[in-house]
Tab-separated table of N, CA and C in Angstrom:
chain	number	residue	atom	x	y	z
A	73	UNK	N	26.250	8.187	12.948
A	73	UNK	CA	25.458	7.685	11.843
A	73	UNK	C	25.776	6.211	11.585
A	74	UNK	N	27.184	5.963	11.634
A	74	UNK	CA	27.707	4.412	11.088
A	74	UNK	C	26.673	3.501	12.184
A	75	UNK	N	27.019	3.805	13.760
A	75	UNK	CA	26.636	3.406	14.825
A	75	UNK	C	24.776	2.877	14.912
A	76	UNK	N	24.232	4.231	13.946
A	76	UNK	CA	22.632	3.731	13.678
A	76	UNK	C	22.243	2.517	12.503
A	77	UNK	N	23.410	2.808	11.376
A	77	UNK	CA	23.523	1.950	10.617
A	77	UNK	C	23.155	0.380	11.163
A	78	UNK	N	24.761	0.231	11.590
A	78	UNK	CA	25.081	-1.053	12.812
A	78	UNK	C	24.152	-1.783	12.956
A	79	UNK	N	22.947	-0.673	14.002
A	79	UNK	CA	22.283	-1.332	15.092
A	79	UNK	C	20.911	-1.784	14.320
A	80	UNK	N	20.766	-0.846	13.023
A	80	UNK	CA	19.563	-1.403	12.505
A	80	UNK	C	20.137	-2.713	11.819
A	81	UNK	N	20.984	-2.576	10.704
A	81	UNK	CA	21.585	-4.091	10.674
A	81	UNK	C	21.260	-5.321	11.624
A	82	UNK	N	21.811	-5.197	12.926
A	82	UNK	CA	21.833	-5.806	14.004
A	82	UNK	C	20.787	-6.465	13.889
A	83	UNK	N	19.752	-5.359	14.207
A	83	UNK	CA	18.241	-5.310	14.564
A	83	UNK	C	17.189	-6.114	13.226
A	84	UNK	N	17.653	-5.817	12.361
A	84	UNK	CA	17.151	-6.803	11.316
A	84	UNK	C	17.397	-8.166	11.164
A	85	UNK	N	18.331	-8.360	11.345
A	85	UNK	CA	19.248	-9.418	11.243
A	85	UNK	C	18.541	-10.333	12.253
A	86	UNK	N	18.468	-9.894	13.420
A	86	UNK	CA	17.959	-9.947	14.582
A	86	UNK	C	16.627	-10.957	14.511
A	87	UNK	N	15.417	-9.614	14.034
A	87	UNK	CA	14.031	-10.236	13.839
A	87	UNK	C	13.955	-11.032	12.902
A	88	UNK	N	14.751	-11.116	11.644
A	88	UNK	CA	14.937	-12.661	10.751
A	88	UNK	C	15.138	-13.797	11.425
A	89	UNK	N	15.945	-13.935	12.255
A	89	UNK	CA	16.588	-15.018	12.867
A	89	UNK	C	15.336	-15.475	13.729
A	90	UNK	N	14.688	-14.383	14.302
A	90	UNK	CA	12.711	-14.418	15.743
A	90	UNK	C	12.044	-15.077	14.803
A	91	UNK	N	12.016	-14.339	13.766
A	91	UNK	CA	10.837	-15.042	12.418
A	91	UNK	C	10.594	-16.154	12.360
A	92	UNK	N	11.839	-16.583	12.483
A	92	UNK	CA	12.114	-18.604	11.589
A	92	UNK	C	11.653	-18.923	13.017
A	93	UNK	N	12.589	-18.526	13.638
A	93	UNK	CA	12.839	-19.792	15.269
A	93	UNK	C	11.301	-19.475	15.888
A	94	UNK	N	10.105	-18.334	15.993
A	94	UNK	CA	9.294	-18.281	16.288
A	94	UNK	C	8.181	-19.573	15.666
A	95	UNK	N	8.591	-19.937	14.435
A	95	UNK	CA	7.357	-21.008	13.583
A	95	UNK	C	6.427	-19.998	13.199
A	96	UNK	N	6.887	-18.822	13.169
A	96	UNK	CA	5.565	-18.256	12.199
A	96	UNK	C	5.332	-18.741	10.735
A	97	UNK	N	4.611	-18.340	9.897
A	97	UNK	CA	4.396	-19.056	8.696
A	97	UNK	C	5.667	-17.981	7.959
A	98	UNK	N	6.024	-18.572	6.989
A	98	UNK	CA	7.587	-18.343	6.746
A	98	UNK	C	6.713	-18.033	4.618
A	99	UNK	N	7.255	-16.791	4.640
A	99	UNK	CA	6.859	-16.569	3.206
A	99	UNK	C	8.957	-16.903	2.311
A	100	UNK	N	8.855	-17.776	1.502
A	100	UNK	CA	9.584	-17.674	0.617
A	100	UNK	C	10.512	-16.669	0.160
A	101	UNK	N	9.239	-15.773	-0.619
A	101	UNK	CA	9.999	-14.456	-1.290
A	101	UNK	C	10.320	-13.572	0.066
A	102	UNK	N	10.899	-13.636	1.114
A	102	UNK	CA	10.779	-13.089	2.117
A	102	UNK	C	11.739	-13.080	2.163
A	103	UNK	N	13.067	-12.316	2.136
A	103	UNK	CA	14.308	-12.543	2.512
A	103	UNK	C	15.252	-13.239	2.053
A	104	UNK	N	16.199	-13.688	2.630
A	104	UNK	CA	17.083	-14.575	1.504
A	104	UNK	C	17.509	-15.668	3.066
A	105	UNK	N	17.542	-16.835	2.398
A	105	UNK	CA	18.043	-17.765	3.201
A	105	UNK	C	19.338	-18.174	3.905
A	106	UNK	N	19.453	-17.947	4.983
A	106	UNK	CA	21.274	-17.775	5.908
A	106	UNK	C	21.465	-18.965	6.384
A	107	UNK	N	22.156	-20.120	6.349
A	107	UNK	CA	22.843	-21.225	6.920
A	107	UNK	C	23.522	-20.646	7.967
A	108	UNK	N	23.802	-21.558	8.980
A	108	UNK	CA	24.505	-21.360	10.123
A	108	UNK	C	24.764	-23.188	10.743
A	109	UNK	N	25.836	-23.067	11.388
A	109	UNK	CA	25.624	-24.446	12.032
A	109	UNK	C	24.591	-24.875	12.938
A	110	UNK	N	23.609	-23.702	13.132
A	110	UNK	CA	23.120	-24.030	14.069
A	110	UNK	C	21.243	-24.354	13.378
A	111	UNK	N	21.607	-23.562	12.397
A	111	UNK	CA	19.896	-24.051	11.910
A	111	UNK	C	20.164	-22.587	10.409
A	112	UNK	N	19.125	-21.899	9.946
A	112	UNK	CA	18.719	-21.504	9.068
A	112	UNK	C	17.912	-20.212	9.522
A	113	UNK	N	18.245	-18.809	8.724
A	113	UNK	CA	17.404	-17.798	9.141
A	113	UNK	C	17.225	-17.365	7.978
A	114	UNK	N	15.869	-16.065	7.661
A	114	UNK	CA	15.783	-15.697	6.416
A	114	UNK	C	16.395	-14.160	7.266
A	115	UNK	N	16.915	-13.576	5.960
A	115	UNK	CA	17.385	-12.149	6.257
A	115	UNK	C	16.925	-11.343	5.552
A	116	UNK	N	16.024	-10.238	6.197
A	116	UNK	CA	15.499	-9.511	5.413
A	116	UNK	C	16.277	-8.074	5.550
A	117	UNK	N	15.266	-7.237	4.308
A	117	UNK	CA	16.081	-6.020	3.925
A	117	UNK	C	15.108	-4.773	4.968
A	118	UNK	N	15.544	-3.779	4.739
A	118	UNK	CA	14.375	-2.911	5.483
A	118	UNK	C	13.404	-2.718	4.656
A	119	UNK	N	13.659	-2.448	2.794
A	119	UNK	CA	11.906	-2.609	2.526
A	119	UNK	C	11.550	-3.912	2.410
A	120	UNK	N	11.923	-5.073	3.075
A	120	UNK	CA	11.048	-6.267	3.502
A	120	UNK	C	10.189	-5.746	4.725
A	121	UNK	N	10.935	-5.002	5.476
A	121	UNK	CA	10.972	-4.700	6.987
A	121	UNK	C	9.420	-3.766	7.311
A	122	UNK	N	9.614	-2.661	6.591
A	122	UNK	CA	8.650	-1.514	6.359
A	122	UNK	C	7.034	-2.314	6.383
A	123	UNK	N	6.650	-2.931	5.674
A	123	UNK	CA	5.104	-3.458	5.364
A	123	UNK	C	4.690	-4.264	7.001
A	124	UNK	N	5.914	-5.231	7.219
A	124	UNK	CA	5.673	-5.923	8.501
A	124	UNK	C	5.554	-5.139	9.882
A	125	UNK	N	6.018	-3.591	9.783
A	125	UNK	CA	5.676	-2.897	11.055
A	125	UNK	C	4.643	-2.399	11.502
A	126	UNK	N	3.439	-2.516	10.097
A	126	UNK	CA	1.841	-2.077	10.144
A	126	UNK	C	1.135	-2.940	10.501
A	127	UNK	N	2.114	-4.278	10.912
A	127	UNK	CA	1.000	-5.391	11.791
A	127	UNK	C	1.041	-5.459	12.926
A	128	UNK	N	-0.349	-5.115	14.027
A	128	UNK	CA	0.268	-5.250	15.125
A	128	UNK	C	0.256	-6.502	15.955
A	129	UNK	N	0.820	-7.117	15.310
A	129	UNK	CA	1.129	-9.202	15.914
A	129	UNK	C	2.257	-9.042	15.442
A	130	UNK	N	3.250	-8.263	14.576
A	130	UNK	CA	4.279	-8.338	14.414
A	130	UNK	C	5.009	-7.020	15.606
A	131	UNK	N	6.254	-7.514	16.477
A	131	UNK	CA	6.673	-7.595	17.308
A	131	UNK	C	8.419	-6.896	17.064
A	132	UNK	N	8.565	-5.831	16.870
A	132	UNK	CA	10.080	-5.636	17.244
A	132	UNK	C	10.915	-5.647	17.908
A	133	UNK	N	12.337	-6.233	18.383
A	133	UNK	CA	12.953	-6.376	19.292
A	133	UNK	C	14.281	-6.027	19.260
A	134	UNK	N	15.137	-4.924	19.854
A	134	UNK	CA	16.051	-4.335	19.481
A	134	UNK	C	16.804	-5.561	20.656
A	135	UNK	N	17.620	-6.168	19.856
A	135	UNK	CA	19.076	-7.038	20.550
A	135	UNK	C	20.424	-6.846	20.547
A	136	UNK	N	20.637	-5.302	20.385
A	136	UNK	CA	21.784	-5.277	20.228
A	136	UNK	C	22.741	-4.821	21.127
A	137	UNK	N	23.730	-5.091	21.447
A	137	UNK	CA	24.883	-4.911	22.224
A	137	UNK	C	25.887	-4.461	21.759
A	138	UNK	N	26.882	-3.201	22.399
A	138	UNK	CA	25.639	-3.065	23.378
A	138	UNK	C	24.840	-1.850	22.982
A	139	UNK	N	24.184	-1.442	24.013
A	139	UNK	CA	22.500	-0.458	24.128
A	139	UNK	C	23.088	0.383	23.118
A	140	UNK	N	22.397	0.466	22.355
A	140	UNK	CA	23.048	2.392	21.492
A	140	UNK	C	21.234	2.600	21.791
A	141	UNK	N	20.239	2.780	21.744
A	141	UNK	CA	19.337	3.240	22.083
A	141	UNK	C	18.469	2.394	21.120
A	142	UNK	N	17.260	2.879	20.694
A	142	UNK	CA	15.833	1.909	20.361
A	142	UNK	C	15.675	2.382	19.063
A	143	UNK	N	15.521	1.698	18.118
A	143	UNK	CA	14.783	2.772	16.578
A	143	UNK	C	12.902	2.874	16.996
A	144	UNK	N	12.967	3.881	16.788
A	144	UNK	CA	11.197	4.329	16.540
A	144	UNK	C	10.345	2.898	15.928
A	145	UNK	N	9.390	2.758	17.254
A	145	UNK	CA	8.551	1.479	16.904
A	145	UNK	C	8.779	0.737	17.538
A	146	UNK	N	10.205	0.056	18.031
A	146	UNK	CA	10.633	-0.603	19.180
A	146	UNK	C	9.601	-1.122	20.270
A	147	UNK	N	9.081	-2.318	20.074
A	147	UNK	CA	8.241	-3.171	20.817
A	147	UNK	C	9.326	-3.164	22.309
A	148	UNK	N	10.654	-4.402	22.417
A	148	UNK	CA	11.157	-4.343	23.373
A	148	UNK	C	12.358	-4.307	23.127
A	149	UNK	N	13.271	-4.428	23.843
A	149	UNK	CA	14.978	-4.294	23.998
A	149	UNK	C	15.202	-5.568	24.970
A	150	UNK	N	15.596	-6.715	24.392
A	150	UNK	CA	15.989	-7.711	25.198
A	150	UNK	C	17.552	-8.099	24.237
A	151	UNK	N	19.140	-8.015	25.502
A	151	UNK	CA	20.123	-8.221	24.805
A	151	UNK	C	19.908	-9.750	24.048
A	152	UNK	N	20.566	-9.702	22.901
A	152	UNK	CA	20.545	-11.394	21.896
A	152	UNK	C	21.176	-12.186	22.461
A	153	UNK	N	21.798	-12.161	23.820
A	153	UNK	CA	22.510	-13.158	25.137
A	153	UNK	C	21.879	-13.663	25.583
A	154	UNK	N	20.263	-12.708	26.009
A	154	UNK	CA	19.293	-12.908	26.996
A	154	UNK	C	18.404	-13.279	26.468
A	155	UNK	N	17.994	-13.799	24.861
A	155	UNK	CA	16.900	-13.889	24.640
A	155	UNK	C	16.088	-15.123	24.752
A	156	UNK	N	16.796	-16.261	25.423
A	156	UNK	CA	16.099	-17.021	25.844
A	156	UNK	C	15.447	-17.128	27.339
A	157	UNK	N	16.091	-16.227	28.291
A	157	UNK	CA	15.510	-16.109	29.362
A	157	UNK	C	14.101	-15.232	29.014
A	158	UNK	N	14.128	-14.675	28.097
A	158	UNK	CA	13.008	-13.791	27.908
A	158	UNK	C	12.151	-14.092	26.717
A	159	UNK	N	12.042	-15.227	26.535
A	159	UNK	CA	10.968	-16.063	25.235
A	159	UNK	C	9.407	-15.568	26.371
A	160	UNK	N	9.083	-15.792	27.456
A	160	UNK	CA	7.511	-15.160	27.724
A	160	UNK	C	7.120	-13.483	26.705
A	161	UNK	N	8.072	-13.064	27.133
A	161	UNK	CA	7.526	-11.804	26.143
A	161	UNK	C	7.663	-11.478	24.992
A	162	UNK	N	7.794	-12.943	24.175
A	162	UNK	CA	7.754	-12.860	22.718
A	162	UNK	C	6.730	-13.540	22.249
């Protein structure tokens, strides 16, 4: 159970970070804003999460390492090591 916890964590955490760095249009009340040295992500919650999975232009991507398996809905599985070799299929 902790382990599904984790990976959705992960996995959220995850598509916040796709959100920003993608340039999609970025809603405000959307999350809460994360500093990093490297730039800025919004982090959302899962009921942020829930409304955005009924779009289908919105895109899930399980990145976590390692594999514990896919949550239901799971667009693709590319590790968060690899995800710049694999920007075509985003």
């Amino acid at each position: 159970m902790m382990r599904r916890i984790q990976a959705a964590v992960g996995m959220i955490i995850a598509l916040a970070f796709l959100l920003v760095a993608c340039g999609g249009s970025t809603d405000a009340s959307l999350g809460s804003e994360v500093a990093t040295d490297a730039g800025t992500y919004n982090e959302i919650t899962v009921a942020e999460l829930n409304p955005l999975l009924d779009d289908p232009q919105f895109i899930v991507v399980n990145t976590h390492l390692p594999f514990a398996g896919d949550i239901p809905g799971t667009d693709l599985s590319i590790p968060y090591d690899q995800l710049e070799q694999h920007l075509d299929q985003l």
